[in-house]
Amino acid sequence: MTKKILILPGDGIGPEIVAEAVKVLERLRQGFGLDVELEQALVGGAAYEAAGSPLPEETLALARQADAVLLGAVGGPKWEGLDRELRPERGLLGLRAGLGLFANLRPALLFPQLAGASTLKAEVVAGLDLMIVRELTGGIYFGEPRGIRVLGNGEREGFNTLVYRESEIERIGRVAFETARRRAGRVCSVDKANVLECTELWREVMTRLAADYPDVALSHMYVDNAAMQLVREPKQFDVMVTTNMFGDILSDCAAMLTGSIGMLPSASLGADGKGMYEPIHGSAPDIAGQGVANPLATILSVAMLLRHSLDEGALAGRIEAAVGRVLDAGLRTADIHTPGTRRVGTAEMGDAVVTALDEVSESSGERRP
Ligand code: NAD
């Protein structure tokens, strides 16, 4: 059956990088039997300009009907002064909530050709391939009560609530165990069970779940140690699963191990396999419209989309292998350019990946984000 993909280019460099990802999808459709229909809609600042809302009803309705959503990026200085509810970022939050996307998958993988781009020593990060599974719709970012109150003595006090139900922990845990099954078979659950009762329960539920996945090895780590281990010896990890706030922080730290945010894709998944896929970077207003942005994070987001929402793992592997081939050939956008490599623009990089799709085999895709 034909699957529907909703394309949301967004703002800034969004339309430029998404155009390259669409070229890849079109080539897979025409040459490799991918049965998809592409639709396009507005989100973020572009939607505010056209329809007065960062997430028009029509966009959310199309997203609900689609099997998967591919997003560029939203935001820009032009909209920073707007009321919170009208800001482009609200479009993203509305999509996450409206589609029930509770699991955020953030791979940190380093193509060996780019090991020199990391701020860490090449031998510490070369070959890095880890996946952070972050709970996205619960925890302290959403817990009630919350607010700032005035105490009896007139002093103000800020407060938030860290809360997780067993069912919420279990469903994110299952995503992590299933993900590990497709990778190296190891899950590290990150908590602060020595201090926070909520994550004591987290640890207990993860341990219970592990019995359903005898083929996956579960370990536990306190979040402070996990932060340290990520920069000390990141290659020890396969899949890390953690709460919303811990995941927010650790996934940015892991991303920077790879040296370029222009290379990293992400997925946000719901219960029914539906997902939203996007590069981890923002709309980069400083380089928008110049044709120099790196489209590879968005193209690799297409690979994640095919693997997680469309069950097209072989075609996902083909995309990843094509990206590897292009890097092998020495092509680099400005953000990953080093002496001795050839500097190319957004469209030339996209075209090179499309050409490479025909030159690689599906099994040569070595990465499984
Ligand atoms: P950013 O990720 O947009 O840019 C940070 C730096 O990285 C900039 O120098 C930019 O030029 C560079 N960069 C980013 N993506 C690149 C790419 N593909 N190729 C080459 N260089 C790239 O972060 P920011 O500057 O903090 O935020 C800019 C806007 O994006 C803000 O409005 C912010 O709210 C928004 N934002 C959106 C998302 C999203 O849509 N998911 C995420 C983060 C930030």
Tab-separated table of C-alpha atoms and ligand atoms in Angstrom:
chain	number	residue	atom	x	y	z
A	1	MET	CA	0.000	0.000	0.000
A	2	THR	CA	1.238	3.491	-0.821
A	3	LYS	CA	2.585	5.237	2.282
A	4	LYS	CA	2.164	8.957	2.860
A	5	ILE	CA	5.019	11.221	3.899
A	6	LEU	CA	4.256	14.783	4.950
A	7	ILE	CA	7.084	17.182	4.122
A	8	LEU	CA	7.392	20.269	6.364
A	9	PRO	CA	10.295	22.454	5.151
A	10	GLY	CA	9.834	25.144	7.843
A	11	ASP	CA	12.091	28.198	8.080
A	12	GLY	CA	15.652	29.394	7.449
A	13	ILE	CA	17.729	26.664	5.819
A	14	GLY	CA	14.767	24.250	6.216
A	15	PRO	CA	13.498	24.563	2.626
A	16	GLU	CA	17.043	24.228	1.182
A	17	ILE	CA	17.991	21.052	3.038
A	18	VAL	CA	14.557	19.456	2.708
A	19	ALA	CA	14.704	19.948	-1.081
A	20	GLU	CA	17.784	17.697	-1.147
A	21	ALA	CA	16.092	15.052	1.006
A	22	VAL	CA	13.119	15.096	-1.362
A	23	LYS	CA	15.480	14.457	-4.301
A	24	VAL	CA	16.662	11.327	-2.486
A	25	LEU	CA	13.083	10.160	-1.869
A	26	GLU	CA	12.158	10.787	-5.512
A	27	ARG	CA	15.129	8.756	-6.734
A	28	LEU	CA	14.186	5.864	-4.428
A	29	ARG	CA	10.639	6.083	-5.710
A	30	GLN	CA	11.607	6.062	-9.348
A	31	GLY	CA	14.541	3.676	-9.265
A	32	PHE	CA	14.177	1.419	-6.244
A	33	GLY	CA	10.481	0.621	-5.835
A	34	LEU	CA	9.740	2.877	-2.850
A	35	ASP	CA	5.950	3.230	-2.812
A	36	VAL	CA	5.321	6.643	-1.271
A	37	GLU	CA	3.243	9.720	-1.858
A	38	LEU	CA	4.701	13.077	-0.766
A	39	GLU	CA	2.623	15.967	0.508
A	40	GLN	CA	3.874	19.352	1.668
A	41	ALA	CA	2.586	21.815	4.272
A	42	LEU	CA	3.602	24.867	6.295
A	43	VAL	CA	4.913	24.955	9.852
A	44	GLY	CA	6.763	27.455	12.052
A	45	GLY	CA	7.372	31.049	11.024
A	46	ALA	CA	6.391	30.333	7.411
A	47	ALA	CA	2.997	29.083	8.623
A	48	TYR	CA	2.576	32.088	10.904
A	49	GLU	CA	3.172	34.438	7.957
A	50	ALA	CA	0.714	32.604	5.711
A	51	ALA	CA	-1.962	31.531	8.170
A	52	GLY	CA	-1.389	33.376	11.458
A	53	SER	CA	-0.436	30.194	13.359
A	54	PRO	CA	2.829	28.216	13.642
A	55	LEU	CA	0.769	25.028	13.347
A	56	PRO	CA	-2.330	25.521	11.197
A	57	GLU	CA	-5.167	22.997	11.660
A	58	GLU	CA	-4.625	21.796	8.120
A	59	THR	CA	-0.967	20.931	8.791
A	60	LEU	CA	-1.804	18.957	11.930
A	61	ALA	CA	-4.596	17.115	10.105
A	62	LEU	CA	-2.216	16.162	7.263
A	63	ALA	CA	0.390	15.032	9.817
A	64	ARG	CA	-2.198	12.810	11.505
A	65	GLN	CA	-3.113	11.217	8.179
A	66	ALA	CA	0.508	10.650	7.133
A	67	ASP	CA	2.574	7.564	7.976
A	68	ALA	CA	5.571	9.767	8.703
A	69	VAL	CA	6.580	13.422	8.797
A	70	LEU	CA	9.872	14.883	7.551
A	71	LEU	CA	10.664	18.281	9.041
A	72	GLY	CA	13.439	20.755	8.145
A	73	ALA	CA	13.725	23.284	10.977
A	74	VAL	CA	11.711	26.155	12.397
A	75	GLY	CA	12.457	29.558	13.906
A	76	GLY	CA	14.353	32.739	13.246
A	77	PRO	CA	15.003	36.213	14.666
A	78	LYS	CA	12.024	37.622	12.784
A	79	TRP	CA	9.578	35.794	15.074
A	80	GLU	CA	11.415	36.004	18.401
A	81	GLY	CA	9.300	38.917	19.660
A	82	LEU	CA	5.970	37.148	19.134
A	83	ASP	CA	3.791	35.885	21.972
A	84	ARG	CA	4.943	32.458	23.132
A	85	GLU	CA	1.903	30.738	21.618
A	86	LEU	CA	2.653	32.153	18.167
A	87	ARG	CA	6.378	31.437	18.066
A	88	PRO	CA	7.599	28.941	15.445
A	89	GLU	CA	8.809	26.487	18.122
A	90	ARG	CA	5.204	26.065	19.278
A	91	GLY	CA	4.578	24.410	15.922
A	92	LEU	CA	7.048	21.675	16.842
A	93	LEU	CA	5.646	21.168	20.331
A	94	GLY	CA	2.121	21.050	18.879
A	95	LEU	CA	3.151	18.355	16.408
A	96	ARG	CA	4.812	16.275	19.125
A	97	ALA	CA	1.772	16.517	21.382
A	98	GLY	CA	-0.765	16.137	18.560
A	99	LEU	CA	0.902	12.985	17.241
A	100	GLY	CA	1.660	11.517	20.694
A	101	LEU	CA	5.393	11.310	19.978
A	102	PHE	CA	6.809	10.042	23.280
A	103	ALA	CA	10.153	8.585	22.195
A	104	ASN	CA	13.010	10.660	20.870
A	105	LEU	CA	15.785	8.710	19.158
A	106	ARG	CA	19.009	10.642	18.791
A	107	PRO	CA	21.899	8.749	17.237
A	108	ALA	CA	25.426	10.012	17.674
A	109	LEU	CA	27.339	8.385	14.895
A	110	LEU	CA	30.586	9.480	13.477
A	111	PHE	CA	31.444	8.686	9.908
A	112	PRO	CA	35.112	7.657	10.117
A	113	GLN	CA	35.942	10.176	7.377
A	114	LEU	CA	34.984	12.988	9.807
A	115	ALA	CA	36.801	11.845	12.971
A	116	GLY	CA	39.019	14.920	12.755
A	117	ALA	CA	36.011	17.243	13.151
A	118	SER	CA	35.410	16.237	16.792
A	119	THR	CA	36.837	18.233	19.676
A	120	LEU	CA	37.776	14.893	21.246
A	121	LYS	CA	40.810	12.867	20.168
A	122	ALA	CA	40.105	10.913	16.964
A	123	GLU	CA	40.847	7.555	18.645
A	124	VAL	CA	38.199	8.236	21.320
A	125	VAL	CA	35.436	8.925	18.796
A	126	ALA	CA	36.371	7.169	15.527
A	127	GLY	CA	33.656	4.623	14.801
A	128	LEU	CA	31.314	6.018	17.454
A	129	ASP	CA	27.752	4.740	16.936
A	130	LEU	CA	25.459	5.210	19.912
A	131	MET	CA	21.759	5.867	20.227
A	132	ILE	CA	20.099	7.920	22.924
A	133	VAL	CA	16.435	7.087	23.540
A	134	ARG	CA	14.894	10.023	25.413
A	135	GLU	CA	11.413	10.065	26.930
A	136	LEU	CA	9.759	13.092	25.332
A	137	THR	CA	6.304	13.780	26.745
A	138	GLY	CA	6.630	13.276	30.512
A	139	GLY	CA	8.946	13.915	33.437
A	140	ILE	CA	9.837	17.242	34.983
A	141	TYR	CA	9.175	19.256	31.788
A	142	PHE	CA	5.465	18.450	32.027
A	143	GLY	CA	4.888	17.465	35.686
A	144	GLU	CA	2.317	19.326	37.809
A	145	PRO	CA	2.273	21.244	40.063
A	146	ARG	CA	4.718	23.767	38.679
A	147	GLY	CA	5.195	27.478	38.937
A	148	ILE	CA	6.663	30.316	40.970
A	149	ARG	CA	4.913	31.146	44.244
A	150	VAL	CA	5.328	33.782	46.935
A	151	LEU	CA	6.093	32.450	50.415
A	152	GLY	CA	4.778	33.896	53.684
A	153	ASN	CA	7.939	35.966	54.162
A	154	GLY	CA	7.553	37.495	50.667
A	155	GLU	CA	10.370	35.468	49.125
A	156	ARG	CA	9.576	33.776	45.798
A	157	GLU	CA	10.029	30.033	45.283
A	158	GLY	CA	10.180	28.186	41.956
A	159	PHE	CA	9.027	24.573	41.792
A	160	ASN	CA	8.574	21.754	39.287
A	161	THR	CA	7.521	18.139	39.645
A	162	LEU	CA	9.368	15.071	38.416
A	163	VAL	CA	6.746	12.411	37.821
A	164	TYR	CA	6.608	9.169	35.793
A	165	ARG	CA	3.931	6.505	35.757
A	166	GLU	CA	5.004	2.863	35.383
A	167	SER	CA	3.257	2.673	31.994
A	168	GLU	CA	5.235	5.671	30.700
A	169	ILE	CA	8.512	4.116	31.814
A	170	GLU	CA	7.566	0.788	30.301
A	171	ARG	CA	6.699	2.141	26.845
A	172	ILE	CA	9.947	4.103	26.505
A	173	GLY	CA	11.833	1.097	27.869
A	174	ARG	CA	10.335	-1.133	25.193
A	175	VAL	CA	11.452	1.296	22.463
A	176	ALA	CA	15.000	1.106	23.849
A	177	PHE	CA	15.060	-2.701	24.058
A	178	GLU	CA	13.597	-3.062	20.541
A	179	THR	CA	16.133	-0.556	19.213
A	180	ALA	CA	19.006	-2.453	20.850
A	181	ARG	CA	17.803	-5.654	19.191
A	182	ARG	CA	18.439	-4.052	15.794
A	183	ARG	CA	21.868	-2.882	16.927
A	184	ALA	CA	24.529	-4.337	19.242
A	185	GLY	CA	22.054	-5.659	21.840
A	186	ARG	CA	22.994	-3.476	24.837
A	187	VAL	CA	20.845	-0.992	26.789
A	188	CYS	CA	22.220	1.344	29.457
A	189	SER	CA	19.425	2.899	31.510
A	190	VAL	CA	20.412	6.275	32.957
A	191	ASP	CA	18.804	7.512	36.195
A	192	LYS	CA	19.521	9.141	39.545
A	193	ALA	CA	18.008	6.340	41.611
A	194	ASN	CA	20.252	7.077	44.593
A	195	VAL	CA	18.560	10.460	45.090
A	196	LEU	CA	15.238	10.592	43.218
A	197	GLU	CA	12.435	8.157	44.102
A	198	CYS	CA	10.890	8.711	40.688
A	199	THR	CA	13.951	7.263	38.994
A	200	GLU	CA	14.176	4.510	41.608
A	201	LEU	CA	10.878	3.371	40.094
A	202	TRP	CA	12.378	3.933	36.625
A	203	ARG	CA	15.217	1.531	37.449
A	204	GLU	CA	12.837	-1.044	38.901
A	205	VAL	CA	10.613	-1.015	35.782
A	206	MET	CA	13.598	-1.264	33.418
A	207	THR	CA	14.921	-4.234	35.363
A	208	ARG	CA	11.517	-5.945	35.207
A	209	LEU	CA	11.244	-5.284	31.447
A	210	ALA	CA	14.643	-6.836	30.794
A	211	ALA	CA	13.111	-10.278	31.468
A	212	ASP	CA	11.115	-9.886	28.208
A	213	TYR	CA	14.323	-9.266	26.251
A	214	PRO	CA	16.780	-12.015	27.224
A	215	ASP	CA	18.804	-11.284	24.086
A	216	VAL	CA	19.527	-7.708	25.247
A	217	ALA	CA	21.996	-6.883	28.042
A	218	LEU	CA	20.737	-4.214	30.468
A	219	SER	CA	22.982	-2.072	32.653
A	220	HIS	CA	22.225	0.971	34.844
A	221	MET	CA	24.208	4.163	35.322
A	222	TYR	CA	23.709	7.329	37.374
A	223	VAL	CA	23.340	10.393	35.180
A	224	ASP	CA	26.388	12.204	36.551
A	225	ASN	CA	28.582	9.214	35.763
A	226	ALA	CA	26.926	8.861	32.330
A	227	ALA	CA	27.877	12.438	31.447
A	228	MET	CA	31.453	11.703	32.448
A	229	GLN	CA	31.596	8.378	30.589
A	230	LEU	CA	30.216	9.987	27.424
A	231	VAL	CA	33.284	12.153	27.079
A	232	ARG	CA	35.731	9.645	28.597
A	233	GLU	CA	34.891	6.517	26.601
A	234	PRO	CA	31.757	7.027	24.471
A	235	LYS	CA	32.233	3.849	22.458
A	236	GLN	CA	31.255	1.729	25.488
A	237	PHE	CA	27.577	2.582	24.808
A	238	ASP	CA	25.129	1.066	22.338
A	239	VAL	CA	21.655	2.319	23.387
A	240	MET	CA	21.138	4.717	26.320
A	241	VAL	CA	17.593	5.209	27.605
A	242	THR	CA	16.670	8.004	29.964
A	243	THR	CA	14.159	10.576	31.182
A	244	ASN	CA	13.120	13.714	29.351
A	245	MET	CA	15.473	16.141	31.103
A	246	PHE	CA	18.487	13.836	31.409
A	247	GLY	CA	18.036	12.897	27.737
A	248	ASP	CA	17.820	16.519	26.678
A	249	ILE	CA	21.221	17.222	28.178
A	250	LEU	CA	23.014	13.955	27.378
A	251	SER	CA	21.879	13.903	23.739
A	252	ASP	CA	23.338	17.349	23.068
A	253	CYS	CA	26.558	16.276	24.733
A	254	ALA	CA	26.641	13.091	22.617
A	255	ALA	CA	25.904	15.059	19.447
A	256	MET	CA	28.895	17.292	19.997
A	257	LEU	CA	31.184	14.256	20.262
A	258	THR	CA	30.738	13.923	16.516
A	259	GLY	CA	31.854	17.464	15.788
A	260	SER	CA	29.184	18.548	13.344
A	261	ILE	CA	25.535	19.183	13.998
A	262	GLY	CA	25.020	19.281	10.239
A	263	MET	CA	25.385	15.477	10.149
A	264	LEU	CA	22.956	14.233	12.805
A	265	PRO	CA	19.396	13.018	12.241
A	266	SER	CA	16.694	12.327	14.826
A	267	ALA	CA	13.362	10.584	15.157
A	268	SER	CA	10.381	11.155	17.430
A	269	LEU	CA	8.141	8.115	17.576
A	270	GLY	CA	4.586	7.450	18.679
A	271	ALA	CA	2.843	4.276	19.751
A	272	ASP	CA	1.699	3.175	16.309
A	273	GLY	CA	5.043	3.408	14.527
A	274	LYS	CA	4.261	6.855	13.228
A	275	GLY	CA	7.134	9.252	13.562
A	276	MET	CA	8.491	12.702	12.882
A	277	TYR	CA	12.029	12.884	11.522
A	278	GLU	CA	14.278	15.919	11.509
A	279	PRO	CA	17.895	17.023	11.681
A	280	ILE	CA	18.962	17.930	15.230
A	281	HIS	CA	20.120	21.390	14.187
A	282	GLY	CA	17.966	24.506	13.932
A	283	SER	CA	17.086	26.825	11.064
A	284	ALA	CA	20.575	28.420	10.939
A	285	PRO	CA	19.378	31.928	9.980
A	286	ASP	CA	23.031	33.037	9.692
A	287	ILE	CA	23.516	30.950	6.527
A	288	ALA	CA	19.940	30.696	5.208
A	289	GLY	CA	19.488	31.410	1.505
A	290	GLN	CA	23.196	31.046	0.701
A	291	GLY	CA	23.104	27.466	-0.574
A	292	VAL	CA	25.892	26.391	1.801
A	293	ALA	CA	23.996	24.417	4.480
A	294	ASN	CA	24.810	20.754	4.988
A	295	PRO	CA	21.822	18.642	3.855
A	296	LEU	CA	23.214	15.329	5.161
A	297	ALA	CA	21.464	15.392	8.576
A	298	THR	CA	18.148	15.747	6.761
A	299	ILE	CA	19.028	13.054	4.221
A	300	LEU	CA	20.035	10.730	7.099
A	301	SER	CA	16.688	11.590	8.746
A	302	VAL	CA	15.042	10.116	5.637
A	303	ALA	CA	16.996	6.919	6.293
A	304	MET	CA	15.650	6.799	9.861
A	305	LEU	CA	12.138	7.462	8.522
A	306	LEU	CA	12.376	4.548	6.117
A	307	ARG	CA	13.713	2.206	8.798
A	308	HIS	CA	11.403	3.102	11.700
A	309	SER	CA	8.084	4.103	10.109
A	310	LEU	CA	8.072	2.422	6.687
A	311	ASP	CA	9.927	-0.807	7.495
A	312	GLU	CA	12.305	-0.189	4.572
A	313	GLY	CA	15.571	-0.996	6.333
A	314	ALA	CA	17.336	-2.012	3.122
A	315	LEU	CA	16.659	1.333	1.438
A	316	ALA	CA	17.715	3.112	4.638
A	317	GLY	CA	21.010	1.225	4.425
A	318	ARG	CA	21.350	2.323	0.815
A	319	ILE	CA	21.040	5.999	1.788
A	320	GLU	CA	23.606	5.642	4.586
A	321	ALA	CA	26.006	3.846	2.264
A	322	ALA	CA	25.529	6.590	-0.352
A	323	VAL	CA	26.392	9.271	2.228
A	324	GLY	CA	29.518	7.284	3.151
A	325	ARG	CA	30.477	7.054	-0.523
A	326	VAL	CA	30.147	10.810	-1.014
A	327	LEU	CA	32.304	11.496	2.059
A	328	ASP	CA	34.847	8.968	0.786
A	329	ALA	CA	34.973	10.937	-2.458
A	330	GLY	CA	36.074	13.972	-0.420
A	331	LEU	CA	32.973	16.148	-0.836
A	332	ARG	CA	32.323	18.468	2.125
A	333	THR	CA	29.961	21.336	2.861
A	334	ALA	CA	31.504	24.348	4.621
A	335	ASP	CA	30.706	23.090	8.158
A	336	ILE	CA	32.758	19.895	7.739
A	337	HIS	CA	35.311	21.171	5.264
A	338	THR	CA	38.994	20.491	6.016
A	339	PRO	CA	42.108	21.064	3.915
A	340	GLY	CA	42.467	18.473	1.156
A	341	THR	CA	38.727	17.948	0.705
A	342	ARG	CA	36.446	19.550	-1.898
A	343	ARG	CA	34.035	22.200	-0.706
A	344	VAL	CA	30.545	21.926	-2.198
A	345	GLY	CA	27.198	23.645	-1.711
A	346	THR	CA	23.875	22.248	-0.507
A	347	ALA	CA	22.526	21.211	-3.915
A	348	GLU	CA	25.792	19.695	-5.134
A	349	MET	CA	25.990	17.572	-1.973
A	350	GLY	CA	22.382	16.424	-2.440
A	351	ASP	CA	22.968	15.592	-6.109
A	352	ALA	CA	26.091	13.598	-5.228
A	353	VAL	CA	24.131	11.477	-2.731
A	354	VAL	CA	21.420	10.848	-5.340
A	355	THR	CA	24.060	9.692	-7.843
A	356	ALA	CA	25.717	7.497	-5.211
A	357	LEU	CA	22.393	5.732	-4.500
A	358	ASP	CA	22.892	3.885	-7.784
A	359	GLU	CA	26.500	2.999	-7.011
A	360	VAL	CA	26.183	1.340	-3.588
A	361	SER	CA	24.489	-1.819	-2.426
A	362	GLU	CA	21.938	-1.884	0.380
A	363	SER	CA	24.014	-4.195	2.523
A	364	SER	CA	26.953	-1.807	2.411
A	365	GLY	CA	25.070	0.614	4.708
A	366	GLU	CA	27.025	-0.019	7.913
A	367	ARG	CA	24.954	2.158	10.201
A	368	ARG	CA	21.676	1.322	11.906
A	369	PRO	CA	20.398	4.446	13.648
B	1	NAD	P1	21.205	26.296	14.775
B	1	NAD	O1	21.326	24.829	14.915
B	1	NAD	O2	20.204	26.791	13.802
B	1	NAD	O3	22.631	26.900	14.340
B	1	NAD	C1	23.789	26.792	15.151
B	1	NAD	C2	25.054	26.939	14.249
B	1	NAD	O4	25.199	25.765	13.459
B	1	NAD	C3	24.943	28.107	13.267
B	1	NAD	O5	26.198	28.700	13.122
B	1	NAD	C4	24.524	27.460	11.967
B	1	NAD	O6	24.947	28.138	10.821
B	1	NAD	C5	25.181	26.082	12.073
B	1	NAD	N1	24.400	25.055	11.371
B	1	NAD	C6	23.214	24.529	11.775
B	1	NAD	N2	22.765	23.636	10.888
B	1	NAD	C7	23.684	23.604	9.881
B	1	NAD	C8	23.780	22.875	8.657
B	1	NAD	N3	22.850	21.998	8.259
B	1	NAD	N4	24.850	23.092	7.875
B	1	NAD	C9	25.802	23.946	8.243
B	1	NAD	N5	25.780	24.656	9.388
B	1	NAD	C10	24.737	24.491	10.200
B	1	NAD	O7	20.931	26.864	16.234
B	1	NAD	P2	20.602	28.369	16.707
B	1	NAD	O8	21.418	29.339	15.924
B	1	NAD	O9	20.713	28.326	18.176
B	1	NAD	O10	19.069	28.588	16.367
B	1	NAD	C11	18.597	29.228	15.176
B	1	NAD	C12	17.080	29.124	15.119
B	1	NAD	O11	16.703	27.739	15.005
B	1	NAD	C13	16.379	29.651	16.376
B	1	NAD	O12	15.228	30.327	15.972
B	1	NAD	C14	16.031	28.386	17.149
B	1	NAD	O13	14.903	28.562	17.957
B	1	NAD	C15	15.751	27.438	16.029
B	1	NAD	N6	15.916	25.999	16.373
B	1	NAD	C16	15.035	25.141	15.785
B	1	NAD	C17	15.170	23.784	16.011
B	1	NAD	C18	14.228	22.861	15.289
B	1	NAD	O14	13.557	23.278	14.369
B	1	NAD	N7	14.159	21.611	15.674
B	1	NAD	C19	16.205	23.284	16.810
B	1	NAD	C20	17.110	24.197	17.379
B	1	NAD	C21	16.957	25.562	17.136
